[in-house]
mmCIF file of C-alpha atoms and ligand atoms in Angstrom:
data_model
loop_
_atom_site.group_PDB
_atom_site.id
_atom_site.type_symbol
_atom_site.label_atom_id
_atom_site.label_comp_id
_atom_site.label_asym_id
_atom_site.label_seq_id
_atom_site.Cartn_x
_atom_site.Cartn_y
_atom_site.Cartn_z
ATOM 1 C CA MET A 226 196.458 -5.088 161.761
ATOM 2 C CA THR A 227 200.607 -5.600 163.499
ATOM 3 C CA GLU A 228 203.312 -3.263 163.620
ATOM 4 C CA PRO A 229 206.076 -4.366 161.105
ATOM 5 C CA SER A 230 208.877 -2.817 164.007
ATOM 6 C CA ALA A 231 206.650 -4.205 166.632
ATOM 7 C CA GLN A 232 209.034 -5.607 169.242
ATOM 8 C CA PRO A 233 207.341 -7.047 172.651
ATOM 9 C CA PRO A 234 207.201 -4.423 174.741
ATOM 10 C CA THR A 235 209.927 -5.130 177.938
ATOM 11 C CA ALA A 236 210.753 -2.421 180.364
ATOM 12 C CA GLN A 237 213.983 -1.758 179.257
ATOM 13 C CA ARG A 238 212.930 -0.966 176.154
ATOM 14 C CA ILE A 239 210.465 1.334 177.549
ATOM 15 C CA GLU A 240 212.606 2.937 179.849
ATOM 16 C CA GLU A 241 215.092 3.356 176.518
ATOM 17 C CA ILE A 242 212.256 5.157 174.854
ATOM 18 C CA ALA A 243 211.653 7.229 177.371
ATOM 19 C CA ARG A 244 215.172 8.271 177.733
ATOM 20 C CA SER A 245 216.268 8.737 174.358
ATOM 21 C CA ALA A 246 212.753 10.646 173.820
ATOM 22 C CA THR A 247 213.501 13.534 176.262
ATOM 23 C CA ALA A 248 217.512 13.541 175.530
ATOM 24 C CA GLU A 249 215.990 14.535 172.074
ATOM 25 C CA LEU A 250 213.822 16.383 173.461
ATOM 26 C CA ASP A 251 216.239 18.911 175.677
ATOM 27 C CA SER A 252 217.941 19.866 172.320
ATOM 28 C CA LEU A 253 215.084 21.054 170.112
ATOM 29 C CA GLU A 254 214.780 24.877 170.146
ATOM 30 C CA ASN A 255 211.956 25.101 167.514
ATOM 31 C CA LEU A 256 208.275 24.265 167.596
ATOM 32 C CA GLU A 257 208.341 22.351 164.123
ATOM 33 C CA ALA A 258 211.584 20.151 165.606
ATOM 34 C CA VAL A 259 209.461 19.661 168.486
ATOM 35 C CA ASP A 260 206.436 18.850 166.294
ATOM 36 C CA GLN A 261 208.484 16.457 164.922
ATOM 37 C CA TRP A 262 209.730 15.171 167.795
ATOM 38 C CA ARG A 263 206.207 14.332 169.075
ATOM 39 C CA ILE A 264 204.409 12.708 165.852
ATOM 40 C CA SER A 265 207.803 10.262 166.253
ATOM 41 C CA TYR A 266 207.047 9.215 169.930
ATOM 42 C CA LEU A 267 203.322 9.851 170.856
ATOM 43 C CA GLY A 268 201.900 10.327 167.549
ATOM 44 C CA ARG A 269 199.273 7.545 165.403
ATOM 45 C CA ARG A 270 202.517 5.277 164.366
ATOM 46 C CA GLY A 271 205.021 7.126 166.868
ATOM 47 C CA THR A 272 207.380 4.828 169.064
ATOM 48 C CA LEU A 273 205.333 4.804 172.140
ATOM 49 C CA THR A 274 202.132 4.699 170.908
ATOM 50 C CA THR A 275 203.171 1.266 168.886
ATOM 51 C CA VAL A 276 204.561 -0.121 172.359
ATOM 52 C CA LEU A 277 201.298 0.735 174.014
ATOM 53 C CA ARG A 278 199.785 -1.050 171.407
ATOM 54 C CA ALA A 279 201.485 -4.101 171.615
ATOM 55 C CA LEU A 280 200.394 -4.266 175.091
ATOM 56 C CA SER A 281 197.997 -6.866 174.387
ATOM 57 C CA SER A 282 199.923 -9.561 173.132
ATOM 58 C CA LEU A 283 201.194 -10.140 176.480
ATOM 59 C CA ASP A 284 199.679 -11.765 179.285
ATOM 60 C CA VAL A 285 197.860 -10.280 181.981
ATOM 61 C CA ASP A 286 200.098 -10.026 184.520
ATOM 62 C CA GLU A 287 202.608 -8.275 182.727
ATOM 63 C CA ARG A 288 200.262 -6.664 181.109
ATOM 64 C CA ARG A 289 199.346 -4.895 184.041
ATOM 65 C CA THR A 290 203.191 -4.170 185.199
ATOM 66 C CA ILE A 291 204.301 -3.455 181.725
ATOM 67 C CA GLY A 292 201.191 -1.134 180.953
ATOM 68 C CA ALA A 293 201.537 1.103 183.983
ATOM 69 C CA LEU A 294 205.154 1.527 183.210
ATOM 70 C CA ALA A 295 204.203 2.865 179.105
ATOM 71 C CA ASN A 296 201.623 4.910 180.745
ATOM 72 C CA GLU A 297 203.827 6.593 182.691
ATOM 73 C CA ALA A 298 206.276 7.203 179.982
ATOM 74 C CA LYS A 299 203.690 8.392 177.969
ATOM 75 C CA ASN A 300 202.157 10.954 180.473
ATOM 76 C CA THR A 301 205.849 11.819 181.597
ATOM 77 C CA LEU A 302 206.903 12.577 177.638
ATOM 78 C CA GLU A 303 203.537 14.572 177.357
ATOM 79 C CA ASP A 304 204.601 16.735 180.329
ATOM 80 C CA ARG A 305 208.032 17.339 178.821
ATOM 81 C CA LEU A 306 206.663 18.139 175.613
ATOM 82 C CA GLU A 307 204.384 20.895 177.050
ATOM 83 C CA GLN A 308 207.450 22.054 179.088
ATOM 84 C CA ARG A 309 209.479 22.816 175.958
ATOM 85 C CA VAL A 310 207.159 24.459 174.115
ATOM 86 C CA ARG A 311 206.732 27.113 176.725
ATOM 87 C CA HIS A 312 210.265 27.398 177.125
ATOM 88 C CA ILE A 313 211.345 27.723 173.293
ATOM 89 C CA ASN A 314 208.151 30.581 173.552
ATOM 90 C CA GLU A 315 209.561 32.311 176.029
ATOM 91 C CA ALA A 316 212.935 32.439 175.026
ATOM 92 C CA ALA A 317 211.489 33.771 171.504
ATOM 93 C CA LEU A 318 209.745 36.123 173.518
ATOM 94 C CA THR A 319 212.828 37.337 175.469
ATOM 95 C CA ARG A 320 214.698 37.394 172.240
ATOM 96 C CA SER A 321 212.149 39.806 170.331
ATOM 97 C CA ALA A 322 212.020 41.348 173.514
ATOM 98 C CA SER A 323 215.777 42.796 174.037
ATOM 99 C CA GLN A 324 216.094 43.022 170.143
ATOM 100 C CA ASN A 325 213.798 45.447 169.458
ATOM 101 C CA ARG A 326 214.228 47.296 172.740
ATOM 102 C CA LEU A 327 214.278 51.158 172.764
ATOM 103 C CA ASP A 328 217.603 52.386 172.188
ATOM 104 C CA VAL A 329 217.682 55.761 173.290
ATOM 105 C CA THR A 330 221.197 56.231 172.375
ATOM 106 C CA LEU A 331 220.217 56.749 168.564
ATOM 107 C CA PRO A 332 220.030 59.703 167.315
ATOM 108 C CA GLY A 333 216.502 61.298 166.616
ATOM 109 C CA ARG A 334 215.290 61.214 163.356
ATOM 110 C CA PRO A 335 214.781 65.057 162.214
ATOM 111 C CA SER A 336 210.933 65.887 162.171
ATOM 112 C CA LYS A 337 211.018 67.938 158.729
ATOM 113 C CA ALA A 338 210.234 71.668 159.697
ATOM 114 C CA GLY A 339 207.736 73.539 157.127
ATOM 115 C CA ARG A 340 208.374 77.484 155.945
ATOM 116 C CA LEU A 341 207.760 80.224 154.783
ATOM 117 C CA HIS A 342 206.573 80.392 150.878
ATOM 118 C CA PRO A 343 209.324 83.050 149.052
ATOM 119 C CA THR A 344 206.623 85.653 148.378
ATOM 120 C CA THR A 345 205.536 85.743 152.011
ATOM 121 C CA GLN A 346 209.329 86.171 152.603
ATOM 122 C CA ILE A 347 209.926 88.888 150.179
ATOM 123 C CA VAL A 348 206.110 90.657 151.311
ATOM 124 C CA ARG A 349 207.689 90.775 155.045
ATOM 125 C CA GLU A 350 211.130 91.828 153.703
ATOM 126 C CA ILE A 351 209.670 95.173 151.786
ATOM 127 C CA CYS A 352 207.228 95.742 154.774
ATOM 128 C CA SER A 353 209.633 95.257 157.483
ATOM 129 C CA ALA A 354 212.313 98.187 155.759
ATOM 130 C CA PHE A 355 209.207 100.355 155.497
ATOM 131 C CA VAL A 356 208.177 99.285 159.657
ATOM 132 C CA ALA A 357 211.969 100.432 160.438
ATOM 133 C CA MET A 358 211.004 103.858 159.260
ATOM 134 C CA GLY A 359 208.007 104.072 160.961
ATOM 135 C CA PHE A 360 204.889 103.057 158.655
ATOM 136 C CA GLY A 361 202.704 100.969 159.987
ATOM 137 C CA VAL A 362 201.395 97.848 157.981
ATOM 138 C CA VAL A 363 197.574 96.912 157.127
ATOM 139 C CA GLU A 364 195.383 94.954 155.464
ATOM 140 C CA GLY A 365 192.036 95.154 153.327
ATOM 141 C CA PRO A 366 189.551 92.856 151.540
ATOM 142 C CA GLU A 367 190.023 91.626 148.427
ATOM 143 C CA VAL A 368 187.060 91.329 147.036
ATOM 144 C CA GLU A 369 186.284 95.295 146.736
ATOM 145 C CA TRP A 370 183.864 97.766 145.434
ATOM 146 C CA GLU A 371 184.361 100.097 142.222
ATOM 147 C CA HIS A 372 184.037 102.671 144.659
ATOM 148 C CA TYR A 373 187.382 102.148 145.929
ATOM 149 C CA ASN A 374 189.439 100.533 143.257
ATOM 150 C CA PHE A 375 188.380 103.239 141.009
ATOM 151 C CA GLU A 376 186.559 105.998 141.928
ATOM 152 C CA MET A 377 188.012 107.187 145.131
ATOM 153 C CA LEU A 378 191.121 106.776 143.259
ATOM 154 C CA ASN A 379 190.160 109.424 140.613
ATOM 155 C CA ILE A 380 189.448 107.123 137.841
ATOM 156 C CA PRO A 381 185.882 107.376 137.116
ATOM 157 C CA LYS A 382 183.382 105.129 134.836
ATOM 158 C CA GLY A 383 184.553 105.416 131.034
ATOM 159 C CA HIS A 384 187.974 106.769 131.881
ATOM 160 C CA PRO A 385 190.520 105.394 129.289
ATOM 161 C CA ALA A 386 192.872 104.563 132.162
ATOM 162 C CA ARG A 387 190.447 101.244 133.304
ATOM 163 C CA ASP A 388 192.123 99.602 130.641
ATOM 164 C CA MET A 389 195.491 99.634 133.177
ATOM 165 C CA TRP A 390 193.630 97.344 134.944
ATOM 166 C CA ASN A 391 192.223 94.475 133.308
ATOM 167 C CA THR A 392 189.461 93.582 136.018
ATOM 168 C CA LEU A 393 187.809 90.374 137.054
ATOM 169 C CA TRP A 394 183.868 91.633 138.036
ATOM 170 C CA VAL A 395 182.169 89.134 140.649
ATOM 171 C CA ASP A 396 178.407 88.573 140.264
ATOM 172 C CA TYR A 397 176.901 91.025 143.127
ATOM 173 C CA GLU A 398 174.694 93.193 142.714
ATOM 174 C CA ASP A 399 174.818 96.059 144.909
ATOM 175 C CA PRO A 400 171.188 96.615 146.633
ATOM 176 C CA SER A 401 171.482 100.415 145.783
ATOM 177 C CA GLY A 402 172.471 99.573 141.910
ATOM 178 C CA GLU A 403 175.598 102.100 142.220
ATOM 179 C CA GLN A 404 178.574 100.208 142.590
ATOM 180 C CA ALA A 405 179.541 97.314 140.830
ATOM 181 C CA MET A 406 181.689 94.276 142.790
ATOM 182 C CA LEU A 407 185.087 93.069 141.594
ATOM 183 C CA LEU A 408 188.745 91.570 142.692
ATOM 184 C CA ARG A 409 190.872 94.511 143.856
ATOM 185 C CA THR A 410 193.017 94.677 140.436
ATOM 186 C CA HIS A 411 195.424 96.633 143.200
ATOM 187 C CA THR A 412 195.804 97.668 146.476
ATOM 188 C CA SER A 413 195.764 101.068 145.857
ATOM 189 C CA PRO A 414 191.336 101.140 147.339
ATOM 190 C CA MET A 415 193.520 100.662 150.533
ATOM 191 C CA GLN A 416 194.741 104.663 150.344
ATOM 192 C CA ALA A 417 191.207 105.888 150.415
ATOM 193 C CA ARG A 418 190.126 103.459 152.676
ATOM 194 C CA VAL A 419 193.128 104.228 155.519
ATOM 195 C CA MET A 420 192.487 107.841 154.643
ATOM 196 C CA GLU A 421 188.528 107.412 155.379
ATOM 197 C CA SER A 422 189.395 105.715 159.153
ATOM 198 C CA ARG A 423 191.472 108.354 160.819
ATOM 199 C CA GLU A 424 193.579 111.431 160.282
ATOM 200 C CA PRO A 425 197.022 112.559 159.432
ATOM 201 C CA PRO A 426 199.576 111.933 159.619
ATOM 202 C CA ILE A 427 199.338 109.023 157.800
ATOM 203 C CA ARG A 428 202.119 106.458 157.070
ATOM 204 C CA VAL A 429 201.260 102.919 156.225
ATOM 205 C CA VAL A 430 202.196 99.855 154.090
ATOM 206 C CA VAL A 431 199.614 97.447 152.605
ATOM 207 C CA PRO A 432 200.362 93.798 151.900
ATOM 208 C CA GLY A 433 197.857 91.556 149.773
ATOM 209 C CA LYS A 434 196.647 89.857 146.600
ATOM 210 C CA CYS A 435 195.207 91.008 143.422
ATOM 211 C CA TYR A 436 194.016 89.866 140.775
ATOM 212 C CA ARG A 437 193.845 90.632 136.927
ATOM 213 C CA TYR A 438 192.023 89.575 134.076
ATOM 214 C CA GLU A 439 195.205 88.498 131.752
ATOM 215 C CA ALA A 440 197.145 85.895 129.858
ATOM 216 C CA THR A 441 199.415 84.823 132.314
ATOM 217 C CA ASP A 442 203.445 84.475 130.814
ATOM 218 C CA ALA A 443 206.627 84.936 132.565
ATOM 219 C CA THR A 444 205.907 87.882 133.965
ATOM 220 C CA HIS A 445 202.081 87.907 133.905
ATOM 221 C CA GLU A 446 199.851 85.899 136.616
ATOM 222 C CA TRP A 447 196.129 86.834 137.077
ATOM 223 C CA HIS A 448 196.697 86.935 140.693
ATOM 224 C CA PHE A 449 199.890 87.949 142.365
ATOM 225 C CA TYR A 450 200.734 90.401 145.715
ATOM 226 C CA GLN A 451 201.579 94.084 146.104
ATOM 227 C CA VAL A 452 202.227 95.781 148.273
ATOM 228 C CA GLU A 453 201.169 99.634 148.638
ATOM 229 C CA GLY A 454 202.419 102.697 150.599
ATOM 230 C CA LEU A 455 200.841 105.340 151.789
ATOM 231 C CA ALA A 456 202.267 108.809 153.815
ATOM 232 C CA VAL A 457 199.988 112.007 153.938
ATOM 233 C CA GLY A 458 200.664 114.685 156.891
ATOM 234 C CA GLU A 459 201.915 118.503 157.244
ATOM 235 C CA GLY A 460 204.680 119.764 154.607
ATOM 236 C CA ILE A 461 205.237 116.230 152.873
ATOM 237 C CA THR A 462 207.075 116.625 149.777
ATOM 238 C CA PHE A 463 208.281 114.256 146.804
ATOM 239 C CA ALA A 464 211.677 115.149 148.672
ATOM 240 C CA ASP A 465 210.502 112.589 151.479
ATOM 241 C CA LEU A 466 209.247 110.145 148.736
ATOM 242 C CA LYS A 467 212.796 110.351 146.990
ATOM 243 C CA GLY A 468 214.299 109.510 150.370
ATOM 244 C CA THR A 469 212.194 106.920 151.559
ATOM 245 C CA LEU A 470 211.924 105.238 148.155
ATOM 246 C CA TYR A 471 216.251 105.275 148.599
ATOM 247 C CA GLU A 472 216.336 104.187 151.604
ATOM 248 C CA PHE A 473 213.898 101.212 151.174
ATOM 249 C CA ALA A 474 215.675 100.241 148.011
ATOM 250 C CA HIS A 475 219.240 100.870 149.118
ATOM 251 C CA ARG A 476 217.852 98.270 152.047
ATOM 252 C CA LEU A 477 216.537 95.159 149.895
ATOM 253 C CA PHE A 478 218.733 95.426 147.324
ATOM 254 C CA GLY A 479 221.767 97.015 148.665
ATOM 255 C CA GLU A 480 223.918 100.334 149.608
ATOM 256 C CA GLU A 481 225.741 101.109 146.167
ATOM 257 C CA ARG A 482 222.319 100.629 144.305
ATOM 258 C CA GLN A 483 221.871 103.925 141.813
ATOM 259 C CA ILE A 484 218.168 104.791 141.707
ATOM 260 C CA ARG A 485 216.134 106.251 138.846
ATOM 261 C CA PHE A 486 212.884 108.307 138.414
ATOM 262 C CA ARG A 487 210.901 108.909 135.055
ATOM 263 C CA CYS A 488 207.803 110.458 134.670
ATOM 264 C CA ASP A 489 204.977 107.972 134.540
ATOM 265 C CA TYR A 490 200.495 108.039 134.552
ATOM 266 C CA PHE A 491 198.452 106.668 137.327
ATOM 267 C CA PRO A 492 195.193 108.410 137.926
ATOM 268 C CA PHE A 493 195.098 109.094 141.488
ATOM 269 C CA VAL A 494 199.198 110.379 141.553
ATOM 270 C CA GLU A 495 200.499 114.170 140.236
ATOM 271 C CA PRO A 496 202.657 113.966 139.480
ATOM 272 C CA GLY A 497 203.301 110.304 139.016
ATOM 273 C CA VAL A 498 206.532 108.203 138.604
ATOM 274 C CA ASP A 499 208.071 105.495 137.899
ATOM 275 C CA MET A 500 211.787 104.403 139.998
ATOM 276 C CA SER A 501 213.988 101.955 138.428
ATOM 277 C CA ILE A 502 217.463 100.343 140.310
ATOM 278 C CA ASP A 503 220.563 100.317 138.278
ATOM 279 C CA CYS A 504 220.684 96.427 137.121
ATOM 280 C CA PHE A 505 222.532 94.684 139.977
ATOM 281 C CA ALA A 506 223.515 91.982 137.414
ATOM 282 C CA CYS A 507 225.636 93.931 135.017
ATOM 283 C CA GLN A 508 226.216 97.175 137.449
ATOM 284 C CA GLY A 509 224.340 99.268 135.054
ATOM 285 C CA GLN A 510 226.122 98.351 132.331
ATOM 286 C CA GLY A 511 223.303 97.138 129.864
ATOM 287 C CA GLY A 512 224.673 95.677 126.571
ATOM 288 C CA GLY A 513 223.837 92.307 126.588
ATOM 289 C CA CYS A 514 222.165 91.649 130.087
ATOM 290 C CA ARG A 515 219.695 89.328 130.227
ATOM 291 C CA ILE A 516 218.295 90.724 133.505
ATOM 292 C CA CYS A 517 217.871 94.019 132.814
ATOM 293 C CA ARG A 518 217.060 93.798 128.976
ATOM 294 C CA ASP A 519 220.245 95.379 127.236
ATOM 295 C CA SER A 520 219.040 98.874 129.596
ATOM 296 C CA GLY A 521 220.720 99.107 132.518
ATOM 297 C CA TRP A 522 218.023 100.124 134.841
ATOM 298 C CA ILE A 523 215.309 97.614 136.114
ATOM 299 C CA GLU A 524 211.857 99.147 136.919
ATOM 300 C CA ILE A 525 210.651 98.097 140.336
ATOM 301 C CA LEU A 526 207.749 100.140 141.568
ATOM 302 C CA GLY A 527 205.417 103.363 140.115
ATOM 303 C CA ALA A 528 204.415 106.061 142.759
ATOM 304 C CA GLY A 529 203.841 109.814 142.992
ATOM 305 C CA MET A 530 201.891 112.247 145.122
ATOM 306 C CA VAL A 531 198.740 111.341 146.469
ATOM 307 C CA HIS A 532 196.293 113.381 143.757
ATOM 308 C CA PRO A 533 195.020 116.302 145.604
ATOM 309 C CA LYS A 534 191.233 114.836 143.861
ATOM 310 C CA VAL A 535 191.883 112.172 146.072
ATOM 311 C CA LEU A 536 191.995 113.945 148.707
ATOM 312 C CA GLU A 537 189.164 115.890 148.686
ATOM 313 C CA LYS A 538 187.504 112.973 147.996
ATOM 314 C CA VAL A 539 187.982 111.166 151.378
ATOM 315 C CA GLY A 540 187.622 115.066 152.695
ATOM 316 C CA TYR A 541 190.935 116.070 153.512
ATOM 317 C CA ASP A 542 191.642 119.624 153.424
ATOM 318 C CA LYS A 543 193.759 119.521 149.842
ATOM 319 C CA ASP A 544 195.555 122.857 150.998
ATOM 320 C CA ARG A 545 196.567 121.608 154.521
ATOM 321 C CA TYR A 546 197.901 118.232 153.437
ATOM 322 C CA THR A 547 200.123 116.392 150.470
ATOM 323 C CA GLY A 548 201.167 112.805 150.936
ATOM 324 C CA PHE A 549 202.890 110.162 148.495
ATOM 325 C CA ALA A 550 202.140 106.901 147.708
ATOM 326 C CA PHE A 551 203.811 103.960 146.089
ATOM 327 C CA GLY A 552 202.937 100.439 145.254
ATOM 328 C CA MET A 553 205.215 97.288 143.952
ATOM 329 C CA GLY A 554 205.072 93.752 143.081
ATOM 330 C CA PRO A 555 206.705 91.371 145.762
ATOM 331 C CA GLU A 556 207.346 88.611 143.346
ATOM 332 C CA ARG A 557 208.710 90.884 140.225
ATOM 333 C CA ILE A 558 211.327 92.095 143.607
ATOM 334 C CA ALA A 559 211.537 88.300 144.513
ATOM 335 C CA MET A 560 212.212 87.578 140.679
ATOM 336 C CA LEU A 561 215.049 90.762 140.361
ATOM 337 C CA LYS A 562 216.720 89.744 143.803
ATOM 338 C CA TYR A 563 217.194 86.127 143.257
ATOM 339 C CA GLY A 564 217.197 85.493 139.260
ATOM 340 C CA ILE A 565 213.774 83.669 138.949
ATOM 341 C CA ASP A 566 212.744 84.037 135.477
ATOM 342 C CA ASP A 567 208.938 82.891 135.487
ATOM 343 C CA ILE A 568 206.719 84.280 137.750
ATOM 344 C CA ARG A 569 204.511 81.249 137.482
ATOM 345 C CA HIS A 570 206.982 79.270 139.140
ATOM 346 C CA PHE A 571 205.175 80.807 142.510
ATOM 347 C CA TYR A 572 201.913 79.337 142.210
ATOM 348 C CA ALA A 573 202.971 76.003 140.400
ATOM 349 C CA ASN A 574 203.357 74.505 143.694
ATOM 350 C CA ASP A 575 206.374 72.682 142.480
ATOM 351 C CA LEU A 576 208.923 71.606 145.853
ATOM 352 C CA ARG A 577 211.738 71.580 143.446
ATOM 353 C CA PHE A 578 211.444 75.580 143.298
ATOM 354 C CA LEU A 579 209.986 76.190 146.986
ATOM 355 C CA ARG A 580 213.033 74.517 148.976
ATOM 356 C CA GLN A 581 215.440 77.031 147.627
ATOM 357 C CA PHE A 582 214.190 79.355 150.153
HETATM 358 N N1 LIG B 29 197.937 100.999 141.765
HETATM 359 C C1 LIG B 29 199.239 101.151 141.037
HETATM 360 C C2 LIG B 29 199.199 100.047 140.020
HETATM 361 O O1 LIG B 29 198.526 98.820 140.371
HETATM 362 C C3 LIG B 29 200.880 101.167 141.198
HETATM 363 C C4 LIG B 29 200.561 102.836 142.115
HETATM 364 C C5 LIG B 29 200.830 102.841 143.847
HETATM 365 C C6 LIG B 29 200.961 103.953 141.802
HETATM 366 C C7 LIG B 29 200.472 104.000 144.300
HETATM 367 C C8 LIG B 29 201.551 104.706 142.097
HETATM 368 C C9 LIG B 29 201.109 104.685 143.516
HETATM 369 O O2 LIG B 29 199.872 99.680 138.653
#
């Protein structure tokens, strides 16, 4: 098979091919172009290959000299090809290294910091108001004995007041068969636990989670927090209760708040009260206010003087010691303070809600 373009190979022709091939190669900047170049000169139908193939048409002497030249040209082009490929690769590497260089002058990306849950924040705020007044903070079990949740608080079995606390019972047999286990319905059992474990004077607040067997709605959750308070000692009076809770309400809701106590019933206090603050939304005006539902007052906690029967049950001398106790719902207080309209927001884990605090 003879190539259509085949010319008789001469030294000059070979030199020409080598020169133009080299010049062309030196201008190539990418590997695809270099490969095209290789095919067009050194490939099966490449210019130089064709010349080499045509050597057979020459006589023996010519074939020897021209053949040597042609082979030399072939080797040279192959060497140059290799060099060019290396050069292009190195250039690409340098380029990418300089483009991807770490720029230490760029501003850093802020790392996303978490934050405390709004309930945790308000619980801490409430506790520190009492810590500032000399109270300590203690915590207790969420899974509790009926004994502490009810009996020790003057709420015996069958007492109608148990209906105030719809209870989630825990399926566990007390070995003595005497008492049942439950999820505490309030933090008040810690009153008895603290008094049993120490002598007066006592000043503690107890933050913690409580559970009730209740349908949820905008103002009720089946789990929620409470902060309990207890002060027991000699000569503690209702005036101390009022003074302490005034101070607390002013710290949390502002100095200008008015405070109202009304009689209320809890089996473990006597007398028992609930405490309200004048509505900060309508400044106590009432009429048409959504926050206080027209009354001008917002109830924020239950309280009272520790019942003598409770003091007796923990082995205190009821003639020597008196005390006061109170209990409040932090979520409720946060709702009032920040105008949150649904308690279920606290546990829905919706970041749009949580990020606001
Ligand atoms: N434990 C009561 C409740 O859950 C609140 C309370 C605590 C009332 C202490 C008086 C004294 O409703």
